[in-house]
Amino acid sequence: MPAFRAARGTRDLLPDETPRWTRLERLAADLATRYGYRRIETPMFEQAAVFERGVGEVTDIVEKELFRLAPRTDESEAWSLRPEPTAGIVRAYLQHGMQTWPQPVRLAERGPMFRYDRPQAGRYRQFSQWDVEAIGDAGPAIDAELLELATRFYREAGLTGVEVWLNSIGDQNCRPAFVAELTAYYRAHLAELPELERDRLERNVLRLPDSKDPRMAALNAAAPKLTDRLCDACAEHFAGLRAHLDALDVGYRLEPGLVRGLDYYTRTTFEFYVTGREGQQQAIGGGGRYDGLVELLGGRPTPGIGFGIGIDRLILALAETGAADATAGETGPVAVVVGADPEDTAARLRVATDLRAAGIAARADLAHRKLGKQLEAAVRDRAHFAVIVGDELADGELALRDLAAGTQKLVPVEDLAREVGRAHAAHRHGSIEG
Ligand code: AMP
């Protein structure tokens, strides 16, 4: 047993796994550019109040899962690792005067989030999200733009069978009456409520229709639905969103119980699932409109909407649907520089350095071992070429061995990079066509 291990709920991503991540990160960056969402990076920790106020005190995320950092002195502020990116991005929007930029401000962020939750499959204490936000547009067209973008991301990632679950949770005009009606409904069924839900009833009744507890299923199916009670403005917004989604051919499923765990949502809320994988820890993304959040964090009223896609769960879903290995495809170095003289590592390193300066992925074998062993290692590395430094170097030549084809020839030192680059490109081209 090693003396130390990665903390519970965290994982090391090993080199065999990282190509999948790199591919999705590149896809996310590329889509953000195509859609005009500019990259932002906010800190991984903030004043805890940003989340307490922004996410809401009576939410699982703040009550149970906030990763608080112990203050070092009595005077120091209360900090917390970020459980989600939106509150921090809105904090940055206000701090940097983005209200004066052309609206909406379209932003995208990628990075780790932290929740002190009980770890299990698909639920980690550190996980990665791709997050996209549009601040300063009341929608509904922008809501549709974001939903279409999210579905495109899944599709281009290679995931099929993604469902959009959609709801409107109203606003400060229609929600209070609904909350009262919902509270009355569940109070009338108090005896049927599991203890946790009974507790939530008095503190945040909107969490109940969203409960994944099977004992709540029948009760929730019969519960009053906010979608039937939206005020005119919210109903019009929701109808507008649906018309835009139809125009973009984005399919969705209406889910009146979908309220999401965060307090700041208004109107549009949504989550993404893979058909047949719809359990509690299986949402592969979600988001919604947060027209009250900017004001909550001290700005003037400004609408906003965004989504977060969980990259860890997306990678799990890709693996389970068998689509993962469209994603791998990382090969070894193009060339490994080996040498006939086991001791002369300087010459090998020199040749490899020149190849790398010319843009070629090359490594030198730096072990003091026989040529045969060096060549075996190059084959194991799946290198395309071995460059052999030998006596010919005195005449300005190196042996270039094509490990795939089993051929070898002498090449002048000054031509090596060009020759390797040309042959490698021709080989790749051939294998793509073939
Ligand atoms: P949420 O804000 O909780 O809806 O999170 C957005 C997305 O992030 C979810 O749909 C998941 O894909 C992902 N996610 C949330 N919490 C976790 C977690 N503890 N571990 C892994 N992924 C998570």
Short mmCIF file of C-alpha atoms and ligand atoms in Angstrom, two decimals:
data_model
loop_
_atom_site.label_atom_id
_atom_site.label_comp_id
_atom_site.label_asym_id
_atom_site.label_seq_id
_atom_site.Cartn_x
_atom_site.Cartn_y
_atom_site.Cartn_z
CA MET A 1 0.00 0.00 0.00
CA PRO A 2 1.38 3.42 -0.91
CA ALA A 3 1.65 5.90 1.98
CA PHE A 4 -0.61 8.44 0.31
CA ARG A 5 -3.65 8.24 -1.94
CA ALA A 6 -5.75 10.81 -3.80
CA ALA A 7 -8.50 12.19 -1.53
CA ARG A 8 -11.87 10.45 -1.51
CA GLY A 9 -14.07 11.72 -4.32
CA THR A 10 -11.09 12.86 -6.39
CA ARG A 11 -9.29 11.02 -9.15
CA ASP A 12 -6.04 11.11 -11.05
CA LEU A 13 -6.56 11.27 -14.78
CA LEU A 14 -3.80 9.12 -16.18
CA PRO A 15 -2.19 9.63 -19.59
CA ASP A 16 -4.31 6.88 -21.15
CA GLU A 17 -7.47 8.81 -20.21
CA THR A 18 -6.42 12.38 -20.86
CA PRO A 19 -6.72 12.26 -24.69
CA ARG A 20 -10.49 11.90 -24.21
CA TRP A 21 -10.52 14.98 -22.02
CA THR A 22 -8.32 16.94 -24.39
CA ARG A 23 -10.65 16.15 -27.26
CA LEU A 24 -13.72 17.39 -25.38
CA GLU A 25 -11.89 20.48 -24.15
CA ARG A 26 -10.92 21.33 -27.70
CA LEU A 27 -14.46 20.74 -28.92
CA ALA A 28 -15.81 23.01 -26.18
CA ALA A 29 -13.32 25.75 -27.02
CA ASP A 30 -14.06 25.42 -30.72
CA LEU A 31 -17.84 25.59 -30.23
CA ALA A 32 -17.52 28.57 -27.90
CA THR A 33 -15.58 30.40 -30.61
CA ARG A 34 -18.07 29.40 -33.32
CA TYR A 35 -20.96 30.71 -31.23
CA GLY A 36 -19.16 33.83 -29.98
CA TYR A 37 -18.85 32.91 -26.29
CA ARG A 38 -15.58 34.33 -24.99
CA ARG A 39 -13.42 32.52 -22.48
CA ILE A 40 -13.39 33.68 -18.88
CA GLU A 41 -11.53 32.15 -15.94
CA THR A 42 -12.65 32.95 -12.45
CA PRO A 43 -10.85 31.76 -9.29
CA MET A 44 -11.53 28.35 -7.85
CA PHE A 45 -12.41 29.89 -4.51
CA GLU A 46 -14.45 32.93 -3.60
CA GLN A 47 -15.91 34.52 -0.51
CA ALA A 48 -18.39 31.94 0.75
CA ALA A 49 -21.05 34.66 0.69
CA VAL A 50 -20.94 34.72 -3.12
CA PHE A 51 -22.32 31.18 -3.08
CA GLU A 52 -24.48 31.51 0.03
CA ARG A 53 -26.23 34.48 -1.48
CA GLY A 54 -25.95 33.51 -5.13
CA VAL A 55 -26.85 29.84 -4.93
CA GLY A 56 -29.18 30.16 -1.93
CA GLU A 57 -28.88 29.18 1.72
CA VAL A 58 -31.54 26.46 1.64
CA THR A 59 -29.98 24.35 -1.10
CA ASP A 60 -28.07 21.11 -0.87
CA ILE A 61 -25.13 22.81 -2.50
CA VAL A 62 -24.75 25.39 0.26
CA GLU A 63 -26.20 23.55 3.23
CA LYS A 64 -24.43 20.25 2.80
CA GLU A 65 -21.89 20.42 0.02
CA LEU A 66 -20.03 23.71 0.24
CA PHE A 67 -16.30 23.03 0.47
CA ARG A 68 -15.45 25.64 3.08
CA LEU A 69 -11.84 26.61 3.64
CA ALA A 70 -10.81 26.96 7.26
CA PRO A 71 -9.93 30.59 8.05
CA ARG A 72 -6.31 31.01 9.10
CA THR A 73 -6.95 33.81 11.55
CA ASP A 74 -9.96 35.24 13.36
CA GLU A 75 -10.10 38.20 11.01
CA SER A 76 -9.75 36.35 7.74
CA GLU A 77 -12.79 36.08 5.54
CA ALA A 78 -14.80 32.93 5.00
CA TRP A 79 -13.78 31.35 1.72
CA SER A 80 -15.14 28.41 -0.13
CA LEU A 81 -14.13 26.36 -3.14
CA ARG A 82 -16.59 26.98 -5.96
CA PRO A 83 -19.44 24.43 -6.17
CA GLU A 84 -20.61 25.84 -9.50
CA PRO A 85 -19.39 28.60 -11.80
CA THR A 86 -22.34 30.95 -12.34
CA ALA A 87 -22.21 32.90 -9.08
CA GLY A 88 -18.48 33.59 -9.56
CA ILE A 89 -18.98 34.66 -13.17
CA VAL A 90 -21.75 37.06 -12.16
CA ARG A 91 -19.49 38.38 -9.38
CA ALA A 92 -16.85 39.04 -12.08
CA TYR A 93 -19.46 40.61 -14.40
CA LEU A 94 -20.23 43.15 -11.68
CA GLN A 95 -16.67 43.67 -10.50
CA HIS A 96 -15.38 44.46 -14.00
CA GLY A 97 -18.24 46.65 -15.13
CA MET A 98 -19.43 44.27 -17.83
CA GLN A 99 -22.86 45.95 -17.65
CA THR A 100 -21.28 48.67 -19.80
CA TRP A 101 -20.17 46.20 -22.49
CA PRO A 102 -22.50 45.45 -25.40
CA GLN A 103 -25.18 43.10 -24.01
CA PRO A 104 -25.55 40.23 -23.76
CA VAL A 105 -22.08 39.33 -22.58
CA ARG A 106 -21.45 35.80 -23.80
CA LEU A 107 -18.96 33.90 -21.65
CA ALA A 108 -17.64 30.35 -21.37
CA GLU A 109 -15.57 28.79 -18.59
CA ARG A 110 -14.15 25.35 -18.05
CA GLY A 111 -12.62 23.92 -14.95
CA PRO A 112 -13.01 22.02 -11.71
CA MET A 113 -15.93 22.44 -9.31
CA PHE A 114 -15.98 21.17 -5.73
CA ARG A 115 -18.82 19.73 -3.69
CA TYR A 116 -18.40 18.06 -0.34
CA ASP A 117 -20.87 15.32 -1.13
CA ARG A 118 -20.82 11.58 -0.44
CA PRO A 119 -18.76 10.21 -3.33
CA GLN A 120 -20.18 7.48 -5.54
CA ALA A 121 -20.20 6.53 -9.21
CA GLY A 122 -20.66 9.71 -11.24
CA ARG A 123 -20.54 11.91 -8.15
CA TYR A 124 -17.18 13.30 -7.21
CA ARG A 125 -15.94 15.91 -4.80
CA GLN A 126 -13.94 17.47 -7.60
CA PHE A 127 -15.44 17.36 -11.06
CA SER A 128 -15.11 19.32 -14.23
CA GLN A 129 -17.71 21.45 -15.97
CA TRP A 130 -17.99 23.28 -19.23
CA ASP A 131 -20.10 26.29 -18.47
CA VAL A 132 -21.64 28.77 -20.92
CA GLU A 133 -23.44 31.95 -19.88
CA ALA A 134 -25.24 34.81 -21.65
CA ILE A 135 -25.78 37.76 -19.32
CA GLY A 136 -27.95 40.73 -20.27
CA ASP A 137 -30.58 39.24 -22.59
CA ALA A 138 -34.09 38.44 -21.38
CA GLY A 139 -34.69 35.86 -24.12
CA PRO A 140 -36.39 33.69 -25.17
CA ALA A 141 -34.33 33.47 -28.40
CA ILE A 142 -31.04 33.34 -26.46
CA ASP A 143 -32.43 30.49 -24.33
CA ALA A 144 -32.90 28.52 -27.55
CA GLU A 145 -29.42 29.45 -28.78
CA LEU A 146 -27.91 27.99 -25.61
CA LEU A 147 -29.97 24.81 -25.68
CA GLU A 148 -29.07 24.23 -29.31
CA LEU A 149 -25.39 24.82 -28.49
CA ALA A 150 -25.48 22.29 -25.65
CA THR A 151 -27.13 19.63 -27.80
CA ARG A 152 -24.58 20.26 -30.55
CA PHE A 153 -21.77 19.75 -28.05
CA TYR A 154 -23.11 16.33 -27.09
CA ARG A 155 -23.66 15.40 -30.73
CA GLU A 156 -20.22 16.46 -31.89
CA ALA A 157 -18.75 14.68 -28.87
CA GLY A 158 -20.29 11.50 -30.29
CA LEU A 159 -23.03 10.96 -27.71
CA THR A 160 -26.40 9.89 -29.05
CA GLY A 161 -29.79 9.64 -27.34
CA VAL A 162 -29.48 12.89 -25.40
CA GLU A 163 -32.79 14.21 -24.10
CA VAL A 164 -33.51 17.81 -23.20
CA TRP A 165 -35.81 18.03 -20.18
CA LEU A 166 -37.45 21.43 -20.10
CA ASN A 167 -39.56 23.43 -17.71
CA SER A 168 -40.46 26.96 -16.72
CA ILE A 169 -40.46 27.75 -13.02
CA GLY A 170 -42.03 31.18 -13.40
CA ASP A 171 -40.85 34.36 -11.72
CA GLN A 172 -41.49 36.50 -8.67
CA ASN A 173 -45.00 37.27 -9.97
CA CYS A 174 -46.39 33.79 -10.39
CA ARG A 175 -44.17 31.66 -8.16
CA PRO A 176 -45.31 32.83 -4.71
CA ALA A 177 -48.95 31.79 -5.25
CA PHE A 178 -47.75 28.49 -6.67
CA VAL A 179 -45.42 27.91 -3.72
CA ALA A 180 -48.37 28.47 -1.38
CA GLU A 181 -50.52 26.04 -3.33
CA LEU A 182 -47.75 23.46 -3.44
CA THR A 183 -47.11 23.79 0.29
CA ALA A 184 -50.81 23.24 1.00
CA TYR A 185 -50.82 20.20 -1.27
CA TYR A 186 -47.88 18.49 0.42
CA ARG A 187 -49.06 19.44 3.90
CA ALA A 188 -52.29 17.62 3.13
CA HIS A 189 -50.14 14.53 2.41
CA LEU A 190 -47.71 14.95 5.28
CA ALA A 191 -48.00 11.35 6.46
CA GLU A 192 -46.86 10.06 3.08
CA LEU A 193 -43.70 12.18 2.99
CA PRO A 194 -40.29 10.65 3.76
CA GLU A 195 -38.55 12.51 6.56
CA LEU A 196 -36.12 14.47 4.38
CA GLU A 197 -38.94 15.72 2.19
CA ARG A 198 -40.99 16.69 5.23
CA ASP A 199 -38.10 18.81 6.39
CA ARG A 200 -37.72 20.40 2.97
CA LEU A 201 -41.43 21.15 2.77
CA GLU A 202 -41.09 23.94 5.30
CA ARG A 203 -37.81 25.28 4.00
CA ASN A 204 -37.88 25.02 0.20
CA VAL A 205 -40.98 23.30 -1.07
CA LEU A 206 -39.85 23.70 -4.71
CA ARG A 207 -37.33 20.93 -4.08
CA LEU A 208 -40.09 18.37 -3.54
CA PRO A 209 -41.45 17.94 -7.08
CA ASP A 210 -37.85 17.38 -8.17
CA SER A 211 -37.26 14.59 -5.63
CA LYS A 212 -35.88 11.38 -7.07
CA ASP A 213 -37.10 9.39 -4.03
CA PRO A 214 -39.33 6.63 -5.46
CA ARG A 215 -41.73 7.06 -2.53
CA MET A 216 -42.50 10.52 -3.90
CA ALA A 217 -43.33 9.45 -7.44
CA ALA A 218 -47.13 9.09 -7.17
CA LEU A 219 -47.50 12.18 -5.01
CA ASN A 220 -45.40 14.24 -7.37
CA ALA A 221 -47.28 13.07 -10.44
CA ALA A 222 -50.50 14.46 -8.96
CA ALA A 223 -48.95 17.66 -7.57
CA PRO A 224 -49.99 21.06 -8.95
CA LYS A 225 -47.89 22.11 -11.93
CA LEU A 226 -46.48 25.59 -12.27
CA THR A 227 -46.60 25.35 -16.07
CA ASP A 228 -50.40 25.53 -15.78
CA ARG A 229 -50.20 28.60 -13.56
CA LEU A 230 -47.58 30.82 -15.18
CA CYS A 231 -48.32 34.55 -15.34
CA ASP A 232 -48.86 35.96 -18.83
CA ALA A 233 -45.30 37.21 -19.23
CA CYS A 234 -43.79 33.86 -18.18
CA ALA A 235 -46.24 31.89 -20.33
CA GLU A 236 -45.36 34.06 -23.31
CA HIS A 237 -41.65 33.58 -22.66
CA PHE A 238 -42.06 29.81 -22.44
CA ALA A 239 -44.15 29.65 -25.62
CA GLY A 240 -41.54 31.80 -27.38
CA LEU A 241 -38.74 29.49 -26.29
CA ARG A 242 -40.62 26.43 -27.54
CA ALA A 243 -41.29 28.08 -30.90
CA HIS A 244 -37.58 28.88 -31.26
CA LEU A 245 -36.59 25.32 -30.33
CA ASP A 246 -39.00 23.99 -32.96
CA ALA A 247 -37.51 26.36 -35.54
CA LEU A 248 -34.04 24.99 -34.69
CA ASP A 249 -35.20 21.36 -34.65
CA VAL A 250 -34.16 20.93 -31.04
CA GLY A 251 -36.40 18.28 -29.51
CA TYR A 252 -37.30 18.44 -25.82
CA ARG A 253 -39.49 16.79 -23.23
CA LEU A 254 -41.64 18.87 -20.89
CA GLU A 255 -40.86 18.05 -17.25
CA PRO A 256 -43.10 20.08 -14.96
CA GLY A 257 -41.30 18.78 -11.86
CA LEU A 258 -37.90 20.04 -12.93
CA VAL A 259 -36.99 22.93 -10.64
CA ARG A 260 -33.26 22.30 -10.11
CA GLY A 261 -31.45 22.67 -6.86
CA LEU A 262 -30.39 26.30 -7.09
CA ASP A 263 -32.45 29.17 -5.76
CA TYR A 264 -31.58 31.71 -8.37
CA TYR A 265 -33.39 30.19 -11.33
CA THR A 266 -36.36 31.92 -12.97
CA ARG A 267 -38.46 30.83 -15.95
CA THR A 268 -36.43 28.48 -18.15
CA THR A 269 -34.85 25.44 -16.47
CA PHE A 270 -33.49 22.36 -18.19
CA GLU A 271 -31.40 19.27 -17.75
CA PHE A 272 -29.79 16.81 -20.12
CA TYR A 273 -30.02 13.03 -19.80
CA VAL A 274 -29.17 10.05 -21.95
CA THR A 275 -32.28 7.96 -22.67
CA GLY A 276 -32.42 5.06 -20.23
CA ARG A 277 -29.96 6.71 -17.82
CA GLU A 278 -32.18 9.09 -15.95
CA GLY A 279 -31.31 8.47 -12.33
CA GLN A 280 -30.23 10.83 -9.65
CA GLN A 281 -26.52 10.97 -10.42
CA GLN A 282 -26.96 10.77 -14.15
CA ALA A 283 -27.76 14.28 -15.40
CA ILE A 284 -25.03 15.06 -17.89
CA GLY A 285 -25.76 18.77 -17.77
CA GLY A 286 -28.25 21.38 -16.76
CA GLY A 287 -28.95 25.03 -16.45
CA GLY A 288 -31.46 27.78 -16.56
CA ARG A 289 -32.36 31.39 -16.49
CA TYR A 290 -31.35 33.47 -13.47
CA ASP A 291 -32.95 36.86 -13.90
CA GLY A 292 -32.62 37.69 -10.19
CA LEU A 293 -29.00 36.71 -9.63
CA VAL A 294 -27.19 39.89 -10.70
CA GLU A 295 -29.36 41.88 -8.31
CA LEU A 296 -28.81 39.34 -5.51
CA LEU A 297 -25.07 39.93 -5.84
CA GLY A 298 -25.45 43.70 -5.71
CA GLY A 299 -25.98 44.78 -9.33
CA ARG A 300 -28.96 46.36 -11.00
CA PRO A 301 -31.58 43.93 -12.34
CA THR A 302 -30.07 42.08 -15.31
CA PRO A 303 -31.37 38.90 -16.92
CA GLY A 304 -29.08 35.95 -17.59
CA ILE A 305 -29.08 32.32 -18.61
CA GLY A 306 -26.50 29.55 -18.78
CA PHE A 307 -25.74 25.86 -18.66
CA GLY A 308 -23.11 23.61 -17.13
CA ILE A 309 -22.13 20.30 -18.65
CA GLY A 310 -20.43 17.74 -16.43
CA ILE A 311 -17.42 16.48 -18.35
CA ASP A 312 -16.75 13.51 -16.01
CA ARG A 313 -20.27 12.18 -16.53
CA LEU A 314 -20.15 12.87 -20.25
CA ILE A 315 -17.01 10.74 -20.48
CA LEU A 316 -18.69 7.97 -18.47
CA ALA A 317 -21.73 8.14 -20.75
CA LEU A 318 -19.54 8.00 -23.86
CA ALA A 319 -17.80 4.92 -22.47
CA GLU A 320 -21.09 3.21 -21.61
CA THR A 321 -22.63 3.88 -24.98
CA GLY A 322 -19.49 2.52 -26.63
CA ALA A 323 -18.70 5.84 -28.28
CA ALA A 324 -15.58 6.47 -26.20
CA ASP A 325 -12.95 5.29 -28.54
CA ALA A 326 -13.77 7.53 -31.31
CA THR A 327 -12.12 9.75 -28.76
CA ALA A 328 -8.74 8.18 -28.11
CA GLY A 329 -6.44 8.10 -31.11
CA GLU A 330 -3.37 9.59 -29.52
CA THR A 331 -0.25 7.93 -30.90
CA GLY A 332 3.36 7.85 -29.79
CA PRO A 333 6.16 10.16 -30.88
CA VAL A 334 6.82 10.49 -34.59
CA ALA A 335 10.50 9.74 -34.10
CA VAL A 336 12.73 8.28 -31.41
CA VAL A 337 16.42 9.09 -31.65
CA VAL A 338 18.61 6.11 -30.69
CA GLY A 339 22.37 5.66 -30.78
CA ALA A 340 24.96 3.01 -31.48
CA ASP A 341 27.14 4.35 -28.66
CA PRO A 342 25.24 3.66 -25.40
CA GLU A 343 27.10 6.48 -23.62
CA ASP A 344 26.61 9.27 -26.16
CA THR A 345 23.32 10.70 -24.95
CA ALA A 346 24.40 14.24 -25.89
CA ALA A 347 24.38 13.47 -29.64
CA ARG A 348 20.92 11.84 -29.42
CA LEU A 349 19.52 14.72 -27.41
CA ARG A 350 20.98 17.19 -29.93
CA VAL A 351 19.29 15.45 -32.88
CA ALA A 352 15.95 15.17 -31.03
CA THR A 353 16.14 18.83 -30.02
CA ASP A 354 16.60 19.87 -33.67
CA LEU A 355 13.63 17.73 -34.74
CA ARG A 356 11.47 19.26 -32.01
CA ALA A 357 12.59 22.77 -32.99
CA ALA A 358 11.35 21.90 -36.50
CA GLY A 359 7.95 20.99 -35.04
CA ILE A 360 8.26 17.20 -35.00
CA ALA A 361 7.22 15.13 -31.98
CA ALA A 362 10.45 13.38 -31.10
CA ARG A 363 12.15 11.95 -28.05
CA ALA A 364 15.69 10.78 -27.53
CA ASP A 365 16.46 7.52 -25.79
CA LEU A 366 18.50 8.75 -22.86
CA ALA A 367 19.32 5.42 -21.27
CA HIS A 368 22.84 4.04 -21.43
CA ARG A 369 21.84 0.80 -23.08
CA LYS A 370 22.51 -1.15 -26.23
CA LEU A 371 21.07 -0.05 -29.58
CA GLY A 372 18.84 -3.14 -29.77
CA LYS A 373 17.16 -2.27 -26.47
CA GLN A 374 16.69 1.32 -27.57
CA LEU A 375 15.02 0.18 -30.80
CA GLU A 376 12.72 -2.18 -28.90
CA ALA A 377 11.59 0.70 -26.71
CA ALA A 378 10.94 2.87 -29.79
CA VAL A 379 8.68 0.14 -31.22
CA ARG A 380 6.89 -0.20 -27.88
CA ASP A 381 6.30 3.57 -27.92
CA ARG A 382 4.55 3.17 -31.29
CA ALA A 383 7.00 5.60 -32.90
CA HIS A 384 6.84 5.86 -36.66
CA PHE A 385 10.61 6.30 -37.11
CA ALA A 386 13.83 5.54 -35.34
CA VAL A 387 16.67 7.92 -36.11
CA ILE A 388 19.93 6.07 -35.50
CA VAL A 389 22.99 8.09 -34.53
CA GLY A 390 26.07 6.10 -35.58
CA ASP A 391 29.49 6.39 -37.17
CA GLU A 392 27.95 8.02 -40.26
CA LEU A 393 27.48 11.17 -38.21
CA ALA A 394 31.15 11.95 -38.92
CA ASP A 395 30.13 12.26 -42.59
CA GLY A 396 27.06 14.32 -41.69
CA GLU A 397 24.53 11.49 -42.05
CA LEU A 398 22.02 9.63 -39.88
CA ALA A 399 20.12 6.41 -40.48
CA LEU A 400 16.37 6.85 -40.70
CA ARG A 401 14.44 3.65 -40.04
CA ASP A 402 10.74 3.47 -40.82
CA LEU A 403 9.61 1.18 -38.00
CA ALA A 404 6.22 0.55 -39.58
CA ALA A 405 7.56 -0.33 -43.04
CA GLY A 406 10.81 -1.95 -41.85
CA THR A 407 12.92 0.07 -44.29
CA GLN A 408 16.05 2.11 -43.57
CA LYS A 409 18.15 4.71 -45.41
CA LEU A 410 20.87 7.27 -44.78
CA VAL A 411 19.78 10.90 -44.65
CA PRO A 412 21.99 14.04 -44.47
CA VAL A 413 21.62 15.68 -41.04
CA GLU A 414 20.38 18.93 -42.56
CA ASP A 415 17.59 17.09 -44.43
CA LEU A 416 16.41 14.96 -41.50
CA ALA A 417 13.52 17.10 -40.23
CA ARG A 418 12.17 17.68 -43.73
CA GLU A 419 12.46 14.00 -44.62
CA VAL A 420 10.76 12.81 -41.40
CA GLY A 421 8.01 15.41 -41.74
CA ARG A 422 7.36 14.50 -45.37
CA ALA A 423 7.33 10.74 -44.84
CA HIS A 424 5.14 11.01 -41.74
CA ALA A 425 2.61 13.23 -43.50
CA ALA A 426 2.49 10.87 -46.50
CA HIS A 427 2.01 7.88 -44.17
CA ARG A 428 -0.81 9.57 -42.23
CA HIS A 429 -2.48 10.68 -45.41
CA GLY A 430 -2.24 7.16 -46.79
CA SER A 431 -3.68 5.61 -43.65
CA ILE A 432 -6.61 8.03 -43.58
CA GLU A 433 -7.42 7.28 -47.19
CA GLY A 434 -6.82 3.58 -46.75
P1 AMP B 1 -25.76 21.01 -11.34
O1 AMP B 1 -25.43 22.44 -11.23
O2 AMP B 1 -25.76 20.28 -10.04
O3 AMP B 1 -26.95 20.71 -12.18
O4 AMP B 1 -24.51 20.40 -12.13
C1 AMP B 1 -24.37 20.54 -13.53
C2 AMP B 1 -23.76 19.27 -14.08
O5 AMP B 1 -22.49 19.04 -13.47
C3 AMP B 1 -24.57 18.03 -13.76
O6 AMP B 1 -25.55 17.83 -14.73
C4 AMP B 1 -23.51 16.96 -13.78
O7 AMP B 1 -23.26 16.54 -15.10
C5 AMP B 1 -22.30 17.66 -13.25
N1 AMP B 1 -22.12 17.39 -11.81
C6 AMP B 1 -22.74 18.00 -10.78
N2 AMP B 1 -22.30 17.52 -9.60
C7 AMP B 1 -21.39 16.57 -9.89
C8 AMP B 1 -20.56 15.70 -9.10
N3 AMP B 1 -20.57 15.73 -7.76
N4 AMP B 1 -19.72 14.85 -9.75
C9 AMP B 1 -19.68 14.82 -11.11
N5 AMP B 1 -20.43 15.61 -11.90
C10 AMP B 1 -21.27 16.48 -11.30
#
